[in-house]
């Protein structure tokens, strides 16, 4: 039996959406999507109001257009329209890597900074539609740069500051950026990251870049190339503090963002202006039940879509106070997240399972020594959250008081698609629960047959929603192939899911990762969750490998909690444990002790690499450019279990 956590009365009382409203709105949004979205679109300020709501085809000439005859400016929606009512309210709380450094930036101040940079970029000749690559640490200038692009209609491509020169170069070349915005150095966990030096190396192979704007973050010495490189501070000082926002078509591109690369070569996901902003804003308000005056903190990096939609665009469009954190969860101590929550009185906290599992390894004491009394709501995103990690997050971090919204979505979806709404949805640990307004999930089998009721299958979305990606930049054919060719007339997510008797969705992992043991199909998430439920296991990753008798065997990589020693006995104990938790069919054939797991720079386990090692094919690992720490892989290869 799964535990069910009912909606706390306190939350239900004040929530934007209660159960009744959820049902009513959801039904309406599915029966009459045009009417529903036509109404919701009014939450934005349009320069020229739209008369057409939706023009979409998932077959033939695949195209997705929302509000296409409307015009607006995204930055003006995030800034200018708030000035009269909340100019002096804090828009961004910035918390530095060093706990002694933080800042509050008001809407008025942010507006002026964006105007200055927009003017400076225009002076450098940047035009509407040109691509601008942003390679910055988590400093306010990252948000300023994104919004300045939006203000003039340039298309930004944010590249995570942890990426190498080669990865940066590939992303600049793919979209032919003419401008790069970077910093002298970044600062993470007390260590300096040589951003400008990396950029210089990348630019050796990027002829398209005419100008580089460099933010002074640490003051470290960097090379500046005359004519090409400009100090940010010099440019904005000289630029005018006001700027008339450009009139942008709803379907003009807002940004390109390369996916995190868990499954292969990153794709340049293209999002446009009107539909994306609307969807980011509406989901931010209702999923996080955001109320005026609250402090909201999403710990993602702006280099990921989570940072785009839920640090910058959604919160600012809603006039929220959004916290931006430069550092890491374990610096200077493993209490850092909780200390920041107390310091800035954070009400809503949104992070990833990888961070929760890492902090869980450290035990309860570092959490419990902090107050966290301001917290009202918790969120999770990025991977399936194991029930064990979920209950720890709920009990230890949230003191059994705060609902958890487990939000399922993708770079491609622009915003959250499957999620609880805190005032409307009873929670089940490990389930992303129910679809957001306008989202129509369908479960299909391998042949594309639509499955009804409580089933397991491949997750598709049958109808478009405004935040949906429009194309793969420069490669529409790849877009059609990747998302619309597997199942006719539907968007294929690439994820597998189970739908239970209450209609709740449980993401079981990527479809490519499904294991087939003696004819039984199994998602990786379930086996991993069983392993993580063992008190001595901190993290686990499970993949299939060729097995003579069963077709596929189960290969588990297991990281133990701090101070636990790997022994043969424990190995047997874990096999029996999984056998008891799920059944004999799921018991691991091989368990490899893994001090660390290969992860993308956004913290996701890269099972595709683990699969290669398990198959004894570590010579052909494929694209490893998004790997956070290559030494982890070397250790895993050295100690692999399947040496055939
Ligand atoms: P790539 O597409 O390049 O392989 P990626 O899929 O990791 O990389 P993202 O768009 O950042 O890139 O991640 C989206 C994926 O993350 C989803 O398809 C899903 O597999 C997983 N995911 C995100 N949120 C959740 C969640 N709440 N529960 C389960 N899985 C999630
Ligand atoms: Mg993906």
PDB file of N, CA and C and ligand atoms in Angstrom, residues 258-267 269 304-306 350 353 380-385 405-413 418 430-432 483 491 493-496 506-510 600 602 604-605 608 626, ligand 1:
ATOM      1  N   UNK A 258      20.138  23.986 -24.931  1.00  0.00           N
ATOM      2  CA  UNK A 258      20.548  22.622 -25.246  1.00  0.00           C
ATOM      3  C   UNK A 258      20.169  21.712 -24.077  1.00  0.00           C
ATOM      4  N   UNK A 259      19.544  20.559 -24.345  1.00  0.00           N
ATOM      5  CA  UNK A 259      19.094  19.650 -23.273  1.00  0.00           C
ATOM      6  C   UNK A 259      20.301  19.132 -22.500  1.00  0.00           C
ATOM      7  N   UNK A 260      20.035  18.499 -21.369  1.00  0.00           N
ATOM      8  CA  UNK A 260      21.168  18.177 -20.500  1.00  0.00           C
ATOM      9  C   UNK A 260      22.016  17.019 -21.006  1.00  0.00           C
ATOM     10  N   UNK A 261      21.555  16.286 -22.008  1.00  0.00           N
ATOM     11  CA  UNK A 261      22.422  15.274 -22.610  1.00  0.00           C
ATOM     12  C   UNK A 261      22.492  13.972 -21.836  1.00  0.00           C
ATOM     13  N   UNK A 262      21.438  13.635 -21.098  1.00  0.00           N
ATOM     14  CA  UNK A 262      21.433  12.365 -20.366  1.00  0.00           C
ATOM     15  C   UNK A 262      21.444  11.199 -21.337  1.00  0.00           C
ATOM     16  N   UNK A 263      20.743  11.339 -22.457  1.00  0.00           N
ATOM     17  CA  UNK A 263      20.587  10.202 -23.351  1.00  0.00           C
ATOM     18  C   UNK A 263      21.444  10.287 -24.614  1.00  0.00           C
ATOM     19  N   UNK A 264      22.004  11.426 -24.920  1.00  0.00           N
ATOM     20  CA  UNK A 264      22.810  11.508 -26.129  1.00  0.00           C
ATOM     21  C   UNK A 264      23.277  12.926 -26.383  1.00  0.00           C
ATOM     22  N   UNK A 265      23.512  13.256 -27.635  1.00  0.00           N
ATOM     23  CA  UNK A 265      23.986  14.591 -27.987  1.00  0.00           C
ATOM     24  C   UNK A 265      22.890  15.625 -27.699  1.00  0.00           C
ATOM     25  N   UNK A 266      23.226  16.699 -27.006  1.00  0.00           N
ATOM     26  CA  UNK A 266      22.201  17.697 -26.674  1.00  0.00           C
ATOM     27  C   UNK A 266      21.521  18.264 -27.921  1.00  0.00           C
ATOM     28  N   UNK A 267      20.234  18.569 -27.771  1.00  0.00           N
ATOM     29  CA  UNK A 267      19.460  19.142 -28.867  1.00  0.00           C
ATOM     30  C   UNK A 267      19.218  20.622 -28.586  1.00  0.00           C
ATOM     31  N   UNK A 269      16.913  23.103 -28.221  1.00  0.00           N
ATOM     32  CA  UNK A 269      15.467  23.245 -28.063  1.00  0.00           C
ATOM     33  C   UNK A 269      15.095  24.717 -28.230  1.00  0.00           C
ATOM     34  N   UNK A 304      20.017  25.624 -17.003  1.00  0.00           N
ATOM     35  CA  UNK A 304      19.031  24.583 -17.296  1.00  0.00           C
ATOM     36  C   UNK A 304      17.660  25.213 -17.482  1.00  0.00           C
ATOM     37  N   UNK A 305      16.760  24.475 -18.074  1.00  0.00           N
ATOM     38  CA  UNK A 305      15.441  25.043 -18.335  1.00  0.00           C
ATOM     39  C   UNK A 305      14.741  25.407 -17.031  1.00  0.00           C
ATOM     40  N   UNK A 306      15.012  24.647 -15.972  1.00  0.00           N
ATOM     41  CA  UNK A 306      14.389  24.961 -14.683  1.00  0.00           C
ATOM     42  C   UNK A 306      14.757  26.381 -14.251  1.00  0.00           C
ATOM     43  N   UNK A 350      12.559  24.762  -4.062  1.00  0.00           N
ATOM     44  CA  UNK A 350      12.420  23.849  -5.205  1.00  0.00           C
ATOM     45  C   UNK A 350      13.805  23.334  -5.571  1.00  0.00           C
ATOM     46  N   UNK A 353      16.181  15.789  -6.849  1.00  0.00           N
ATOM     47  CA  UNK A 353      16.416  14.580  -6.057  1.00  0.00           C
ATOM     48  C   UNK A 353      17.899  14.316  -5.794  1.00  0.00           C
ATOM     49  N   UNK A 380      10.303  19.293  -6.177  1.00  0.00           N
ATOM     50  CA  UNK A 380      11.347  18.412  -6.691  1.00  0.00           C
ATOM     51  C   UNK A 380      11.245  18.345  -8.210  1.00  0.00           C
ATOM     52  N   UNK A 381      12.382  18.269  -8.883  1.00  0.00           N
ATOM     53  CA  UNK A 381      12.396  18.181 -10.338  1.00  0.00           C
ATOM     54  C   UNK A 381      13.686  17.565 -10.853  1.00  0.00           C
ATOM     55  N   UNK A 382      13.608  16.896 -11.991  1.00  0.00           N
ATOM     56  CA  UNK A 382      14.809  16.477 -12.707  1.00  0.00           C
ATOM     57  C   UNK A 382      14.924  14.985 -12.914  1.00  0.00           C
ATOM     58  N   UNK A 383      14.479  14.213 -11.930  1.00  0.00           N
ATOM     59  CA  UNK A 383      14.542  12.760 -11.997  1.00  0.00           C
ATOM     60  C   UNK A 383      13.383  12.242 -11.167  1.00  0.00           C
ATOM     61  N   UNK A 384      13.061  10.965 -11.320  1.00  0.00           N
ATOM     62  CA  UNK A 384      12.081  10.417 -10.388  1.00  0.00           C
ATOM     63  C   UNK A 384      12.646  10.549  -8.976  1.00  0.00           C
ATOM     64  N   UNK A 385      11.819  10.958  -8.026  1.00  0.00           N
ATOM     65  CA  UNK A 385      12.295  11.014  -6.646  1.00  0.00           C
ATOM     66  C   UNK A 385      11.888   9.716  -5.950  1.00  0.00           C
ATOM     67  N   UNK A 405       5.706  19.254  -4.105  1.00  0.00           N
ATOM     68  CA  UNK A 405       5.248  19.127  -5.483  1.00  0.00           C
ATOM     69  C   UNK A 405       6.362  18.464  -6.303  1.00  0.00           C
ATOM     70  N   UNK A 406       6.102  17.229  -6.730  1.00  0.00           N
ATOM     71  CA  UNK A 406       7.037  16.481  -7.573  1.00  0.00           C
ATOM     72  C   UNK A 406       6.647  16.793  -9.009  1.00  0.00           C
ATOM     73  N   UNK A 407       7.428  17.664  -9.639  1.00  0.00           N
ATOM     74  CA  UNK A 407       7.034  18.240 -10.925  1.00  0.00           C
ATOM     75  C   UNK A 407       7.736  17.525 -12.072  1.00  0.00           C
ATOM     76  N   UNK A 408       6.960  16.900 -12.932  1.00  0.00           N
ATOM     77  CA  UNK A 408       7.559  16.247 -14.099  1.00  0.00           C
ATOM     78  C   UNK A 408       7.440  17.150 -15.317  1.00  0.00           C
ATOM     79  N   UNK A 409       8.558  17.377 -15.963  1.00  0.00           N
ATOM     80  CA  UNK A 409       8.571  18.138 -17.220  1.00  0.00           C
ATOM     81  C   UNK A 409       9.925  18.000 -17.873  1.00  0.00           C
ATOM     82  N   UNK A 410      10.128  18.674 -18.985  1.00  0.00           N
ATOM     83  CA  UNK A 410      11.344  18.531 -19.780  1.00  0.00           C
ATOM     84  C   UNK A 410      11.741  19.874 -20.384  1.00  0.00           C
ATOM     85  N   UNK A 411      12.982  19.969 -20.819  1.00  0.00           N
ATOM     86  CA  UNK A 411      13.410  21.169 -21.537  1.00  0.00           C
ATOM     87  C   UNK A 411      12.414  21.450 -22.664  1.00  0.00           C
ATOM     88  N   UNK A 412      11.993  20.384 -23.311  1.00  0.00           N
ATOM     89  CA  UNK A 412      11.099  20.488 -24.462  1.00  0.00           C
ATOM     90  C   UNK A 412       9.722  21.038 -24.094  1.00  0.00           C
ATOM     91  N   UNK A 413       9.290  20.835 -22.867  1.00  0.00           N
ATOM     92  CA  UNK A 413       7.918  21.207 -22.506  1.00  0.00           C
ATOM     93  C   UNK A 413       7.822  22.649 -21.998  1.00  0.00           C
ATOM     94  N   UNK A 418       3.156  17.542 -15.446  1.00  0.00           N
ATOM     95  CA  UNK A 418       2.474  16.647 -14.511  1.00  0.00           C
ATOM     96  C   UNK A 418       2.964  16.976 -13.107  1.00  0.00           C
ATOM     97  N   UNK A 430       6.712   9.693  -4.575  1.00  0.00           N
ATOM     98  CA  UNK A 430       7.256   9.061  -5.772  1.00  0.00           C
ATOM     99  C   UNK A 430       6.382   9.243  -6.996  1.00  0.00           C
ATOM    100  N   UNK A 431       5.188   9.821  -6.810  1.00  0.00           N
ATOM    101  CA  UNK A 431       4.310  10.050  -7.952  1.00  0.00           C
ATOM    102  C   UNK A 431       4.239  11.533  -8.282  1.00  0.00           C
ATOM    103  N   UNK A 432       4.356  11.853  -9.577  1.00  0.00           N
ATOM    104  CA  UNK A 432       4.195  13.249 -10.014  1.00  0.00           C
ATOM    105  C   UNK A 432       2.705  13.604 -10.082  1.00  0.00           C
ATOM    106  N   UNK A 483      10.256  13.549 -31.905  1.00  0.00           N
ATOM    107  CA  UNK A 483       9.088  13.661 -31.032  1.00  0.00           C
ATOM    108  C   UNK A 483       7.762  13.243 -31.659  1.00  0.00           C
ATOM    109  N   UNK A 491       2.794  13.879 -29.126  1.00  0.00           N
ATOM    110  CA  UNK A 491       4.146  14.229 -28.711  1.00  0.00           C
ATOM    111  C   UNK A 491       4.675  13.093 -27.847  1.00  0.00           C
ATOM    112  N   UNK A 493       7.262  11.678 -25.252  1.00  0.00           N
ATOM    113  CA  UNK A 493       8.160  12.271 -24.252  1.00  0.00           C
ATOM    114  C   UNK A 493       9.478  11.522 -24.109  1.00  0.00           C
ATOM    115  N   UNK A 494       9.499  10.250 -24.519  1.00  0.00           N
ATOM    116  CA  UNK A 494      10.694   9.438 -24.293  1.00  0.00           C
ATOM    117  C   UNK A 494      10.731   8.803 -22.913  1.00  0.00           C
ATOM    118  N   UNK A 495       9.764   9.161 -22.060  1.00  0.00           N
ATOM    119  CA  UNK A 495       9.704   8.600 -20.710  1.00  0.00           C
ATOM    120  C   UNK A 495       8.628   7.527 -20.619  1.00  0.00           C
ATOM    121  N   UNK A 496       8.868   6.555 -19.746  1.00  0.00           N
ATOM    122  CA  UNK A 496       7.860   5.559 -19.433  1.00  0.00           C
ATOM    123  C   UNK A 496       7.129   5.969 -18.161  1.00  0.00           C
ATOM    124  N   UNK A 506       3.179   7.838 -12.416  1.00  0.00           N
ATOM    125  CA  UNK A 506       4.462   7.508 -11.790  1.00  0.00           C
ATOM    126  C   UNK A 506       5.457   7.371 -12.922  1.00  0.00           C
ATOM    127  N   UNK A 507       6.412   8.278 -13.006  1.00  0.00           N
ATOM    128  CA  UNK A 507       7.406   8.203 -14.074  1.00  0.00           C
ATOM    129  C   UNK A 507       8.364   7.058 -13.727  1.00  0.00           C
ATOM    130  N   UNK A 508       8.531   6.113 -14.653  1.00  0.00           N
ATOM    131  CA  UNK A 508       9.354   4.937 -14.346  1.00  0.00           C
ATOM    132  C   UNK A 508      10.762   5.064 -14.915  1.00  0.00           C
ATOM    133  N   UNK A 509      11.035   6.136 -15.623  1.00  0.00           N
ATOM    134  CA  UNK A 509      12.367   6.332 -16.208  1.00  0.00           C
ATOM    135  C   UNK A 509      12.241   6.452 -17.715  1.00  0.00           C
ATOM    136  N   UNK A 510      13.380   6.578 -18.365  1.00  0.00           N
ATOM    137  CA  UNK A 510      13.358   6.729 -19.820  1.00  0.00           C
ATOM    138  C   UNK A 510      12.984   5.413 -20.474  1.00  0.00           C
ATOM    139  N   UNK A 600      25.195  14.041 -15.248  1.00  0.00           N
ATOM    140  CA  UNK A 600      25.303  15.223 -16.095  1.00  0.00           C
ATOM    141  C   UNK A 600      25.633  16.388 -15.167  1.00  0.00           C
ATOM    142  N   UNK A 602      23.921  18.751 -14.612  1.00  0.00           N
ATOM    143  CA  UNK A 602      22.738  19.154 -13.848  1.00  0.00           C
ATOM    144  C   UNK A 602      22.392  18.097 -12.796  1.00  0.00           C
ATOM    145  N   UNK A 604      21.994  14.656 -13.113  1.00  0.00           N
ATOM    146  CA  UNK A 604      21.215  13.458 -13.425  1.00  0.00           C
ATOM    147  C   UNK A 604      22.131  12.277 -13.710  1.00  0.00           C
ATOM    148  N   UNK A 605      21.704  11.116 -13.260  1.00  0.00           N
ATOM    149  CA  UNK A 605      22.475   9.907 -13.506  1.00  0.00           C
ATOM    150  C   UNK A 605      22.462   9.594 -15.004  1.00  0.00           C
ATOM    151  N   UNK A 608      23.055   5.753 -19.668  1.00  0.00           N
ATOM    152  CA  UNK A 608      23.579   5.273 -20.948  1.00  0.00           C
ATOM    153  C   UNK A 608      25.058   4.885 -20.797  1.00  0.00           C
ATOM    154  N   UNK A 626      28.897  16.070 -21.546  1.00  0.00           N
ATOM    155  CA  UNK A 626      28.041  16.648 -20.502  1.00  0.00           C
ATOM    156  C   UNK A 626      28.291  16.002 -19.139  1.00  0.00           C
TER     157      UNK A 626
HETATM  158  P1  LIG B   1      18.491  14.623 -22.974  1.00  0.00           P
HETATM  159  O1  LIG B   1      17.112  14.892 -23.474  1.00  0.00           O
HETATM  160  O2  LIG B   1      19.536  15.423 -23.675  1.00  0.00           O
HETATM  161  O3  LIG B   1      18.818  13.179 -22.863  1.00  0.00           O
HETATM  162  P2  LIG B   1      17.439  15.175 -20.340  1.00  0.00           P
HETATM  163  O4  LIG B   1      16.229  14.451 -20.810  1.00  0.00           O
HETATM  164  O5  LIG B   1      18.046  14.761 -19.050  1.00  0.00           O
HETATM  165  O6  LIG B   1      18.576  15.165 -21.462  1.00  0.00           O
HETATM  166  P3  LIG B   1      15.975  17.495 -19.425  1.00  0.00           P
HETATM  167  O7  LIG B   1      15.049  18.098 -20.380  1.00  0.00           O
HETATM  168  O8  LIG B   1      16.735  18.399 -18.509  1.00  0.00           O
HETATM  169  O9  LIG B   1      17.084  16.723 -20.246  1.00  0.00           O
HETATM  170  O10 LIG B   1      15.235  16.471 -18.487  1.00  0.00           O
HETATM  171  C1  LIG B   1      13.945  15.990 -18.698  1.00  0.00           C
HETATM  172  C2  LIG B   1      13.835  14.578 -18.191  1.00  0.00           C
HETATM  173  O11 LIG B   1      14.113  14.500 -16.784  1.00  0.00           O
HETATM  174  C3  LIG B   1      12.457  13.969 -18.319  1.00  0.00           C
HETATM  175  O12 LIG B   1      12.232  13.473 -19.612  1.00  0.00           O
HETATM  176  C4  LIG B   1      12.488  12.871 -17.249  1.00  0.00           C
HETATM  177  O13 LIG B   1      13.155  11.726 -17.714  1.00  0.00           O
HETATM  178  C5  LIG B   1      13.306  13.504 -16.149  1.00  0.00           C
HETATM  179  N1  LIG B   1      12.445  14.147 -15.131  1.00  0.00           N
HETATM  180  C6  LIG B   1      12.292  15.471 -14.923  1.00  0.00           C
HETATM  181  N2  LIG B   1      11.477  15.706 -13.867  1.00  0.00           N
HETATM  182  C7  LIG B   1      11.082  14.506 -13.402  1.00  0.00           C
HETATM  183  C8  LIG B   1      10.220  14.079 -12.328  1.00  0.00           C
HETATM  184  N3  LIG B   1       9.625  14.929 -11.514  1.00  0.00           N
HETATM  185  N4  LIG B   1      10.050  12.755 -12.179  1.00  0.00           N
HETATM  186  C9  LIG B   1      10.642  11.863 -12.996  1.00  0.00           C
HETATM  187  N5  LIG B   1      11.469  12.207 -14.001  1.00  0.00           N
HETATM  188  C10 LIG B   1      11.698  13.517 -14.209  1.00  0.00           C
END
